Amino acid sequence: MVTRGDDFDEFVRGSSTRLLRTAVLLTGDRAAAEDLVQETYERVYVRWRRIHGAPEAYARKTLANLAANRWRSRGRKPETALIDHDVATPDGTEGFVVRDQLLSALQELPPRQRAVVVLRYYEDLTEAQTAEALGCSLGTVKSQASRALDRLRLITEPALEGLR
């Protein structure tokens, strides 16, 4: 006999890696991402019997909404300047530098734009799936993606020029 808990446990095993990666992209912090995934699973479990269709889509939407709520509630903190000894030096790890620049730039986007970029381009959802996951219109996804990509280019281009 398959119980509610067995189905949910199977769902968690199958989705935890993807949800954690998405949460890290949304928060920029592994510890915060783990907390976010845990809170997502708590909310999904409570509604488990009422979720019809793909529970991962529901979890992804919950994750994006919780990330946006956390961002709003903690407020923006001022950025601190790097200390001289913390400056990156070229050592052949350009791929890591580029990834770090993109993750940092992603954190500068407003929560809605960040969620659209992560779901649309990282999770590889269609525009329609992204709109459904975020509970907004297709036009909103398109405009938010366009603005976010423009902003990411603006933020990362000067920083990446130094690598070329």
PDB file of N, CA, C and O in Angstrom, residues 20-93:
ATOM      1  N   LEU A  20      17.209  22.730  -5.147  1.00  0.00           N
ATOM      2  CA  LEU A  20      18.300  23.382  -4.428  1.00  0.00           C
ATOM      3  C   LEU A  20      19.119  24.248  -5.378  1.00  0.00           C
ATOM      4  O   LEU A  20      19.476  25.377  -5.044  1.00  0.00           O
ATOM      5  N   ARG A  21      19.410  23.747  -6.577  1.00  0.00           N
ATOM      6  CA  ARG A  21      20.148  24.554  -7.553  1.00  0.00           C
ATOM      7  C   ARG A  21      19.383  25.823  -7.891  1.00  0.00           C
ATOM      8  O   ARG A  21      19.957  26.913  -7.976  1.00  0.00           O
ATOM      9  N   THR A  22      18.092  25.687  -8.107  1.00  0.00           N
ATOM     10  CA  THR A  22      17.269  26.852  -8.421  1.00  0.00           C
ATOM     11  C   THR A  22      17.266  27.833  -7.251  1.00  0.00           C
ATOM     12  O   THR A  22      17.393  29.038  -7.443  1.00  0.00           O
ATOM     13  N   ALA A  23      17.157  27.317  -6.041  1.00  0.00           N
ATOM     14  CA  ALA A  23      17.139  28.172  -4.853  1.00  0.00           C
ATOM     15  C   ALA A  23      18.471  28.907  -4.681  1.00  0.00           C
ATOM     16  O   ALA A  23      18.486  30.082  -4.306  1.00  0.00           O
ATOM     17  N   VAL A  24      19.589  28.248  -4.968  1.00  0.00           N
ATOM     18  CA  VAL A  24      20.895  28.907  -4.870  1.00  0.00           C
ATOM     19  C   VAL A  24      20.958  30.059  -5.864  1.00  0.00           C
ATOM     20  O   VAL A  24      21.438  31.149  -5.555  1.00  0.00           O
ATOM     21  N   LEU A  25      20.433  29.848  -7.061  1.00  0.00           N
ATOM     22  CA  LEU A  25      20.417  30.922  -8.051  1.00  0.00           C
ATOM     23  C   LEU A  25      19.509  32.072  -7.617  1.00  0.00           C
ATOM     24  O   LEU A  25      19.811  33.233  -7.867  1.00  0.00           O
ATOM     25  N   LEU A  26      18.415  31.750  -6.978  1.00  0.00           N
ATOM     26  CA  LEU A  26      17.485  32.791  -6.549  1.00  0.00           C
ATOM     27  C   LEU A  26      17.994  33.581  -5.347  1.00  0.00           C
ATOM     28  O   LEU A  26      17.732  34.776  -5.236  1.00  0.00           O
ATOM     29  N   THR A  27      18.734  32.918  -4.454  1.00  0.00           N
ATOM     30  CA  THR A  27      19.168  33.586  -3.226  1.00  0.00           C
ATOM     31  C   THR A  27      20.622  34.033  -3.255  1.00  0.00           C
ATOM     32  O   THR A  27      20.980  34.981  -2.570  1.00  0.00           O
ATOM     33  N   GLY A  28      21.456  33.313  -3.998  1.00  0.00           N
ATOM     34  CA  GLY A  28      22.877  33.628  -4.021  1.00  0.00           C
ATOM     35  C   GLY A  28      23.623  33.105  -2.812  1.00  0.00           C
ATOM     36  O   GLY A  28      24.797  33.399  -2.628  1.00  0.00           O
ATOM     37  N   ASP A  29      22.974  32.303  -1.986  1.00  0.00           N
ATOM     38  CA  ASP A  29      23.589  31.812  -0.756  1.00  0.00           C
ATOM     39  C   ASP A  29      23.119  30.384  -0.507  1.00  0.00           C
ATOM     40  O   ASP A  29      21.916  30.121  -0.443  1.00  0.00           O
ATOM     41  N   ARG A  30      24.061  29.466  -0.348  1.00  0.00           N
ATOM     42  CA  ARG A  30      23.720  28.051  -0.197  1.00  0.00           C
ATOM     43  C   ARG A  30      22.887  27.801   1.070  1.00  0.00           C
ATOM     44  O   ARG A  30      21.906  27.066   1.040  1.00  0.00           O
ATOM     45  N   ALA A  31      23.272  28.394   2.173  1.00  0.00           N
ATOM     46  CA  ALA A  31      22.534  28.173   3.423  1.00  0.00           C
ATOM     47  C   ALA A  31      21.103  28.698   3.325  1.00  0.00           C
ATOM     48  O   ALA A  31      20.152  28.018   3.730  1.00  0.00           O
ATOM     49  N   ALA A  32      20.958  29.883   2.763  1.00  0.00           N
ATOM     50  CA  ALA A  32      19.609  30.444   2.581  1.00  0.00           C
ATOM     51  C   ALA A  32      18.811  29.583   1.607  1.00  0.00           C
ATOM     52  O   ALA A  32      17.601  29.396   1.786  1.00  0.00           O
ATOM     53  N   ALA A  33      19.485  29.057   0.582  1.00  0.00           N
ATOM     54  CA  ALA A  33      18.810  28.202  -0.394  1.00  0.00           C
ATOM     55  C   ALA A  33      18.303  26.917   0.256  1.00  0.00           C
ATOM     56  O   ALA A  33      17.195  26.465  -0.021  1.00  0.00           O
ATOM     57  N   GLU A  34      19.114  26.330   1.131  1.00  0.00           N
ATOM     58  CA  GLU A  34      18.687  25.113   1.829  1.00  0.00           C
ATOM     59  C   GLU A  34      17.462  25.395   2.699  1.00  0.00           C
ATOM     60  O   GLU A  34      16.524  24.595   2.736  1.00  0.00           O
ATOM     61  N   ASP A  35      17.481  26.525   3.394  1.00  0.00           N
ATOM     62  CA  ASP A  35      16.320  26.909   4.204  1.00  0.00           C
ATOM     63  C   ASP A  35      15.085  27.110   3.332  1.00  0.00           C
ATOM     64  O   ASP A  35      13.977  26.705   3.694  1.00  0.00           O
ATOM     65  N   LEU A  36      15.289  27.728   2.182  1.00  0.00           N
ATOM     66  CA  LEU A  36      14.194  28.002   1.264  1.00  0.00           C
ATOM     67  C   LEU A  36      13.586  26.699   0.735  1.00  0.00           C
ATOM     68  O   LEU A  36      12.360  26.555   0.669  1.00  0.00           O
ATOM     69  N   VAL A  37      14.427  25.747   0.382  1.00  0.00           N
ATOM     70  CA  VAL A  37      13.933  24.448  -0.112  1.00  0.00           C
ATOM     71  C   VAL A  37      13.181  23.728   1.005  1.00  0.00           C
ATOM     72  O   VAL A  37      12.116  23.140   0.760  1.00  0.00           O
ATOM     73  N   GLN A  38      13.712  23.783   2.218  1.00  0.00           N
ATOM     74  CA  GLN A  38      13.032  23.148   3.348  1.00  0.00           C
ATOM     75  C   GLN A  38      11.646  23.750   3.558  1.00  0.00           C
ATOM     76  O   GLN A  38      10.661  23.028   3.726  1.00  0.00           O
ATOM     77  N   GLU A  39      11.559  25.063   3.512  1.00  0.00           N
ATOM     78  CA  GLU A  39      10.276  25.734   3.683  1.00  0.00           C
ATOM     79  C   GLU A  39       9.329  25.388   2.524  1.00  0.00           C
ATOM     80  O   GLU A  39       8.130  25.205   2.726  1.00  0.00           O
ATOM     81  N   THR A  40       9.879  25.273   1.340  1.00  0.00           N
ATOM     82  CA  THR A  40       9.075  24.879   0.177  1.00  0.00           C
ATOM     83  C   THR A  40       8.491  23.493   0.385  1.00  0.00           C
ATOM     84  O   THR A  40       7.297  23.267   0.166  1.00  0.00           O
ATOM     85  N   TYR A  41       9.324  22.551   0.821  1.00  0.00           N
ATOM     86  CA  TYR A  41       8.837  21.191   1.062  1.00  0.00           C
ATOM     87  C   TYR A  41       7.775  21.158   2.166  1.00  0.00           C
ATOM     88  O   TYR A  41       6.820  20.388   2.081  1.00  0.00           O
ATOM     89  N   GLU A  42       7.925  21.992   3.174  1.00  0.00           N
ATOM     90  CA  GLU A  42       6.914  22.058   4.228  1.00  0.00           C
ATOM     91  C   GLU A  42       5.567  22.478   3.649  1.00  0.00           C
ATOM     92  O   GLU A  42       4.528  21.886   3.950  1.00  0.00           O
ATOM     93  N   ARG A  43       5.600  23.493   2.815  1.00  0.00           N
ATOM     94  CA  ARG A  43       4.346  23.987   2.227  1.00  0.00           C
ATOM     95  C   ARG A  43       3.744  22.990   1.241  1.00  0.00           C
ATOM     96  O   ARG A  43       2.526  22.838   1.176  1.00  0.00           O
ATOM     97  N   VAL A  44       4.601  22.329   0.474  1.00  0.00           N
ATOM     98  CA  VAL A  44       4.106  21.328  -0.475  1.00  0.00           C
ATOM     99  C   VAL A  44       3.493  20.154   0.279  1.00  0.00           C
ATOM    100  O   VAL A  44       2.431  19.648  -0.101  1.00  0.00           O
ATOM    101  N   TYR A  45       4.130  19.721   1.359  1.00  0.00           N
ATOM    102  CA  TYR A  45       3.616  18.583   2.121  1.00  0.00           C
ATOM    103  C   TYR A  45       2.221  18.859   2.673  1.00  0.00           C
ATOM    104  O   TYR A  45       1.341  18.001   2.617  1.00  0.00           O
ATOM    105  N   VAL A  46       2.020  20.056   3.192  1.00  0.00           N
ATOM    106  CA  VAL A  46       0.715  20.416   3.758  1.00  0.00           C
ATOM    107  C   VAL A  46      -0.376  20.325   2.687  1.00  0.00           C
ATOM    108  O   VAL A  46      -1.502  19.925   2.969  1.00  0.00           O
ATOM    109  N   ARG A  47      -0.034  20.664   1.459  1.00  0.00           N
ATOM    110  CA  ARG A  47      -1.027  20.677   0.371  1.00  0.00           C
ATOM    111  C   ARG A  47      -0.915  19.452  -0.542  1.00  0.00           C
ATOM    112  O   ARG A  47      -1.482  19.435  -1.628  1.00  0.00           O
ATOM    113  N   TRP A  48      -0.151  18.456  -0.126  1.00  0.00           N
ATOM    114  CA  TRP A  48       0.195  17.323  -0.988  1.00  0.00           C
ATOM    115  C   TRP A  48      -1.021  16.650  -1.620  1.00  0.00           C
ATOM    116  O   TRP A  48      -1.023  16.364  -2.806  1.00  0.00           O
ATOM    117  N   ARG A  49      -2.049  16.390  -0.868  1.00  0.00           N
ATOM    118  CA  ARG A  49      -3.229  15.692  -1.420  1.00  0.00           C
ATOM    119  C   ARG A  49      -4.010  16.555  -2.413  1.00  0.00           C
ATOM    120  O   ARG A  49      -4.745  16.042  -3.234  1.00  0.00           O
ATOM    121  N   ARG A  50      -3.862  17.877  -2.321  1.00  0.00           N
ATOM    122  CA  ARG A  50      -4.616  18.770  -3.203  1.00  0.00           C
ATOM    123  C   ARG A  50      -3.847  19.152  -4.465  1.00  0.00           C
ATOM    124  O   ARG A  50      -4.395  19.827  -5.326  1.00  0.00           O
ATOM    125  N   ILE A  51      -2.608  18.746  -4.566  1.00  0.00           N
ATOM    126  CA  ILE A  51      -1.809  19.081  -5.748  1.00  0.00           C
ATOM    127  C   ILE A  51      -2.104  18.056  -6.829  1.00  0.00           C
ATOM    128  O   ILE A  51      -1.867  16.863  -6.659  1.00  0.00           O
ATOM    129  N   HIS A  52      -2.640  18.542  -7.933  1.00  0.00           N
ATOM    130  CA  HIS A  52      -2.941  17.672  -9.061  1.00  0.00           C
ATOM    131  C   HIS A  52      -1.954  17.972 -10.175  1.00  0.00           C
ATOM    132  O   HIS A  52      -1.570  19.113 -10.388  1.00  0.00           O
ATOM    133  N   GLY A  53      -1.545  16.958 -10.897  1.00  0.00           N
ATOM    134  CA  GLY A  53      -0.586  17.183 -11.974  1.00  0.00           C
ATOM    135  C   GLY A  53       0.829  17.066 -11.456  1.00  0.00           C
ATOM    136  O   GLY A  53       1.135  16.214 -10.635  1.00  0.00           O
ATOM    137  N   ALA A  54       1.686  17.958 -11.933  1.00  0.00           N
ATOM    138  CA  ALA A  54       3.107  17.908 -11.602  1.00  0.00           C
ATOM    139  C   ALA A  54       3.396  18.660 -10.304  1.00  0.00           C
ATOM    140  O   ALA A  54       3.332  19.886 -10.271  1.00  0.00           O
ATOM    141  N   PRO A  55       3.744  17.949  -9.239  1.00  0.00           N
ATOM    142  CA  PRO A  55       4.032  18.638  -7.983  1.00  0.00           C
ATOM    143  C   PRO A  55       5.300  19.487  -8.070  1.00  0.00           C
ATOM    144  O   PRO A  55       5.443  20.460  -7.331  1.00  0.00           O
ATOM    145  N   GLU A  56       6.206  19.152  -8.968  1.00  0.00           N
ATOM    146  CA  GLU A  56       7.431  19.944  -9.081  1.00  0.00           C
ATOM    147  C   GLU A  56       7.130  21.357  -9.577  1.00  0.00           C
ATOM    148  O   GLU A  56       7.765  22.313  -9.147  1.00  0.00           O
ATOM    149  N   ALA A  57       6.165  21.502 -10.446  1.00  0.00           N
ATOM    150  CA  ALA A  57       5.783  22.838 -10.916  1.00  0.00           C
ATOM    151  C   ALA A  57       5.221  23.654  -9.755  1.00  0.00           C
ATOM    152  O   ALA A  57       5.540  24.835  -9.604  1.00  0.00           O
ATOM    153  N   TYR A  58       4.417  23.018  -8.917  1.00  0.00           N
ATOM    154  CA  TYR A  58       3.874  23.706  -7.743  1.00  0.00           C
ATOM    155  C   TYR A  58       5.012  24.088  -6.798  1.00  0.00           C
ATOM    156  O   TYR A  58       5.051  25.201  -6.274  1.00  0.00           O
ATOM    157  N   ALA A  59       5.953  23.181  -6.604  1.00  0.00           N
ATOM    158  CA  ALA A  59       7.085  23.448  -5.710  1.00  0.00           C
ATOM    159  C   ALA A  59       7.952  24.579  -6.262  1.00  0.00           C
ATOM    160  O   ALA A  59       8.413  25.441  -5.508  1.00  0.00           O
ATOM    161  N   ARG A  60       8.164  24.590  -7.560  1.00  0.00           N
ATOM    162  CA  ARG A  60       8.974  25.640  -8.183  1.00  0.00           C
ATOM    163  C   ARG A  60       8.312  27.008  -8.009  1.00  0.00           C
ATOM    164  O   ARG A  60       8.966  27.997  -7.706  1.00  0.00           O
ATOM    165  N   LYS A  61       7.000  27.048  -8.176  1.00  0.00           N
ATOM    166  CA  LYS A  61       6.267  28.304  -7.993  1.00  0.00           C
ATOM    167  C   LYS A  61       6.362  28.751  -6.534  1.00  0.00           C
ATOM    168  O   LYS A  61       6.601  29.922  -6.254  1.00  0.00           O
ATOM    169  N   THR A  62       6.195  27.830  -5.610  1.00  0.00           N
ATOM    170  CA  THR A  62       6.307  28.140  -4.190  1.00  0.00           C
ATOM    171  C   THR A  62       7.705  28.650  -3.872  1.00  0.00           C
ATOM    172  O   THR A  62       7.870  29.645  -3.157  1.00  0.00           O
ATOM    173  N   LEU A  63       8.712  27.992  -4.426  1.00  0.00           N
ATOM    174  CA  LEU A  63      10.101  28.388  -4.207  1.00  0.00           C
ATOM    175  C   LEU A  63      10.350  29.816  -4.692  1.00  0.00           C
ATOM    176  O   LEU A  63      10.937  30.634  -3.975  1.00  0.00           O
ATOM    177  N   ALA A  64       9.885  30.133  -5.888  1.00  0.00           N
ATOM    178  CA  ALA A  64      10.078  31.478  -6.449  1.00  0.00           C
ATOM    179  C   ALA A  64       9.363  32.529  -5.599  1.00  0.00           C
ATOM    180  O   ALA A  64       9.916  33.599  -5.325  1.00  0.00           O
ATOM    181  N   ASN A  65       8.156  32.226  -5.151  1.00  0.00           N
ATOM    182  CA  ASN A  65       7.411  33.170  -4.317  1.00  0.00           C
ATOM    183  C   ASN A  65       8.067  33.365  -2.948  1.00  0.00           C
ATOM    184  O   ASN A  65       8.158  34.492  -2.452  1.00  0.00           O
ATOM    185  N   LEU A  66       8.538  32.288  -2.356  1.00  0.00           N
ATOM    186  CA  LEU A  66       9.207  32.401  -1.056  1.00  0.00           C
ATOM    187  C   LEU A  66      10.506  33.196  -1.179  1.00  0.00           C
ATOM    188  O   LEU A  66      10.835  33.995  -0.298  1.00  0.00           O
ATOM    189  N   ALA A  67      11.235  32.987  -2.259  1.00  0.00           N
ATOM    190  CA  ALA A  67      12.478  33.735  -2.470  1.00  0.00           C
ATOM    191  C   ALA A  67      12.183  35.225  -2.603  1.00  0.00           C
ATOM    192  O   ALA A  67      12.886  36.057  -2.025  1.00  0.00           O
ATOM    193  N   ALA A  68      11.148  35.559  -3.347  1.00  0.00           N
ATOM    194  CA  ALA A  68      10.774  36.966  -3.505  1.00  0.00           C
ATOM    195  C   ALA A  68      10.344  37.556  -2.162  1.00  0.00           C
ATOM    196  O   ALA A  68      10.705  38.687  -1.827  1.00  0.00           O
ATOM    197  N   ASN A  69       9.604  36.795  -1.369  1.00  0.00           N
ATOM    198  CA  ASN A  69       9.164  37.281  -0.054  1.00  0.00           C
ATOM    199  C   ASN A  69      10.350  37.512   0.881  1.00  0.00           C
ATOM    200  O   ASN A  69      10.380  38.494   1.615  1.00  0.00           O
ATOM    201  N   ARG A  70      11.323  36.603   0.859  1.00  0.00           N
ATOM    202  CA  ARG A  70      12.505  36.776   1.705  1.00  0.00           C
ATOM    203  C   ARG A  70      13.278  38.018   1.292  1.00  0.00           C
ATOM    204  O   ARG A  70      13.775  38.751   2.123  1.00  0.00           O
ATOM    205  N   TRP A  71      13.396  38.214  -0.004  1.00  0.00           N
ATOM    206  CA  TRP A  71      14.150  39.361  -0.510  1.00  0.00           C
ATOM    207  C   TRP A  71      13.485  40.656  -0.065  1.00  0.00           C
ATOM    208  O   TRP A  71      14.141  41.577   0.370  1.00  0.00           O
ATOM    209  N   ARG A  72      12.168  40.692  -0.156  1.00  0.00           N
ATOM    210  CA  ARG A  72      11.439  41.891   0.255  1.00  0.00           C
ATOM    211  C   ARG A  72      11.555  42.120   1.747  1.00  0.00           C
ATOM    212  O   ARG A  72      11.722  43.242   2.208  1.00  0.00           O
ATOM    213  N   SER A  73      11.452  41.061   2.522  1.00  0.00           N
ATOM    214  CA  SER A  73      11.420  41.232   3.972  1.00  0.00           C
ATOM    215  C   SER A  73      12.777  41.592   4.566  1.00  0.00           C
ATOM    216  O   SER A  73      12.855  42.266   5.566  1.00  0.00           O
ATOM    217  N   ARG A  74      13.846  41.154   3.969  1.00  0.00           N
ATOM    218  CA  ARG A  74      15.148  41.458   4.565  1.00  0.00           C
ATOM    219  C   ARG A  74      15.673  42.811   4.139  1.00  0.00           C
ATOM    220  O   ARG A  74      16.578  43.349   4.757  1.00  0.00           O
ATOM    221  N   GLY A  75      15.102  43.369   3.077  1.00  0.00           N
ATOM    222  CA  GLY A  75      15.532  44.683   2.608  1.00  0.00           C
ATOM    223  C   GLY A  75      16.900  44.617   1.949  1.00  0.00           C
ATOM    224  O   GLY A  75      17.617  43.634   2.069  1.00  0.00           O
ATOM    225  N   ARG A  76      17.251  45.665   1.268  1.00  0.00           N
ATOM    226  CA  ARG A  76      18.557  45.704   0.615  1.00  0.00           C
ATOM    227  C   ARG A  76      19.610  46.150   1.604  1.00  0.00           C
ATOM    228  O   ARG A  76      19.434  47.114   2.330  1.00  0.00           O
ATOM    229  N   LYS A  77      20.699  45.438   1.589  1.00  0.00           N
ATOM    230  CA  LYS A  77      21.827  45.801   2.435  1.00  0.00           C
ATOM    231  C   LYS A  77      22.858  46.494   1.557  1.00  0.00           C
ATOM    232  O   LYS A  77      23.062  46.106   0.408  1.00  0.00           O
ATOM    233  N   PRO A  78      23.531  47.501   2.083  1.00  0.00           N
ATOM    234  CA  PRO A  78      24.539  48.181   1.272  1.00  0.00           C
ATOM    235  C   PRO A  78      25.696  47.240   0.957  1.00  0.00           C
ATOM    236  O   PRO A  78      26.061  46.396   1.772  1.00  0.00           O
ATOM    237  N   GLU A  79      26.227  47.385  -0.231  1.00  0.00           N
ATOM    238  CA  GLU A  79      27.365  46.562  -0.626  1.00  0.00           C
ATOM    239  C   GLU A  79      28.616  47.072   0.055  1.00  0.00           C
ATOM    240  O   GLU A  79      28.785  48.271   0.261  1.00  0.00           O
ATOM    241  N   THR A  80      29.499  46.153   0.396  1.00  0.00           N
ATOM    242  CA  THR A  80      30.756  46.535   1.025  1.00  0.00           C
ATOM    243  C   THR A  80      31.879  46.375   0.010  1.00  0.00           C
ATOM    244  O   THR A  80      31.860  45.456  -0.811  1.00  0.00           O
ATOM    245  N   ALA A  81      32.844  47.250   0.092  1.00  0.00           N
ATOM    246  CA  ALA A  81      33.972  47.202  -0.834  1.00  0.00           C
ATOM    247  C   ALA A  81      34.866  46.016  -0.494  1.00  0.00           C
ATOM    248  O   ALA A  81      35.009  45.623   0.666  1.00  0.00           O
ATOM    249  N   LEU A  82      35.491  45.471  -1.522  1.00  0.00           N
ATOM    250  CA  LEU A  82      36.429  44.381  -1.317  1.00  0.00           C
ATOM    251  C   LEU A  82      37.723  44.914  -0.718  1.00  0.00           C
ATOM    252  O   LEU A  82      38.194  45.988  -1.061  1.00  0.00           O
ATOM    253  N   ILE A  83      38.300  44.147   0.147  1.00  0.00           N
ATOM    254  CA  ILE A  83      39.605  44.491   0.701  1.00  0.00           C
ATOM    255  C   ILE A  83      40.646  44.129  -0.350  1.00  0.00           C
ATOM    256  O   ILE A  83      40.464  43.204  -1.138  1.00  0.00           O
ATOM    257  N   ASP A  84      41.774  44.863  -0.367  1.00  0.00           N
ATOM    258  CA  ASP A  84      42.795  44.663  -1.389  1.00  0.00           C
ATOM    259  C   ASP A  84      43.197  43.204  -1.575  1.00  0.00           C
ATOM    260  O   ASP A  84      43.382  42.748  -2.694  1.00  0.00           O
ATOM    261  N   HIS A  85      43.343  42.462  -0.509  1.00  0.00           N
ATOM    262  CA  HIS A  85      43.793  41.081  -0.655  1.00  0.00           C
ATOM    263  C   HIS A  85      42.699  40.157  -1.187  1.00  0.00           C
ATOM    264  O   HIS A  85      42.976  39.016  -1.517  1.00  0.00           O
ATOM    265  N   ASP A  86      41.466  40.639  -1.295  1.00  0.00           N
ATOM    266  CA  ASP A  86      40.371  39.834  -1.817  1.00  0.00           C
ATOM    267  C   ASP A  86      40.183  39.980  -3.325  1.00  0.00           C
ATOM    268  O   ASP A  86      39.275  39.392  -3.881  1.00  0.00           O
ATOM    269  N   VAL A  87      41.051  40.749  -3.983  1.00  0.00           N
ATOM    270  CA  VAL A  87      40.922  40.960  -5.421  1.00  0.00           C
ATOM    271  C   VAL A  87      41.336  39.682  -6.156  1.00  0.00           C
ATOM    272  O   VAL A  87      42.369  39.086  -5.861  1.00  0.00           O
ATOM    273  N   ALA A  88      40.504  39.264  -7.099  1.00  0.00           N
ATOM    274  CA  ALA A  88      40.788  38.057  -7.868  1.00  0.00           C
ATOM    275  C   ALA A  88      41.993  38.267  -8.779  1.00  0.00           C
ATOM    276  O   ALA A  88      42.163  39.332  -9.366  1.00  0.00           O
ATOM    277  N   THR A  89      42.832  37.263  -8.883  1.00  0.00           N
ATOM    278  CA  THR A  89      43.986  37.320  -9.779  1.00  0.00           C
ATOM    279  C   THR A  89      43.829  36.252 -10.839  1.00  0.00           C
ATOM    280  O   THR A  89      43.333  35.159 -10.557  1.00  0.00           O
ATOM    281  N   PRO A  90      44.244  36.550 -12.078  1.00  0.00           N
ATOM    282  CA  PRO A  90      44.110  35.557 -13.147  1.00  0.00           C
ATOM    283  C   PRO A  90      44.950  34.319 -12.846  1.00  0.00           C
ATOM    284  O   PRO A  90      46.142  34.414 -12.588  1.00  0.00           O
ATOM    285  N   ASP A  91      44.331  33.172 -12.838  1.00  0.00           N
ATOM    286  CA  ASP A  91      45.060  31.937 -12.588  1.00  0.00           C
ATOM    287  C   ASP A  91      44.534  30.775 -13.425  1.00  0.00           C
ATOM    288  O   ASP A  91      44.700  29.626 -13.072  1.00  0.00           O
ATOM    289  N   GLY A  92      43.846  31.102 -14.523  1.00  0.00           N
ATOM    290  CA  GLY A  92      43.345  30.048 -15.400  1.00  0.00           C
ATOM    291  C   GLY A  92      41.955  29.560 -15.039  1.00  0.00           C
ATOM    292  O   GLY A  92      41.456  28.605 -15.617  1.00  0.00           O
ATOM    293  N   THR A  93      41.335  30.187 -14.091  1.00  0.00           N
ATOM    294  CA  THR A  93      40.003  29.752 -13.690  1.00  0.00           C
ATOM    295  C   THR A  93      38.942  30.742 -14.180  1.00  0.00           C
ATOM    296  O   THR A  93      38.006  31.064 -13.466  1.00  0.00           O
TER     297      THR A  93
END
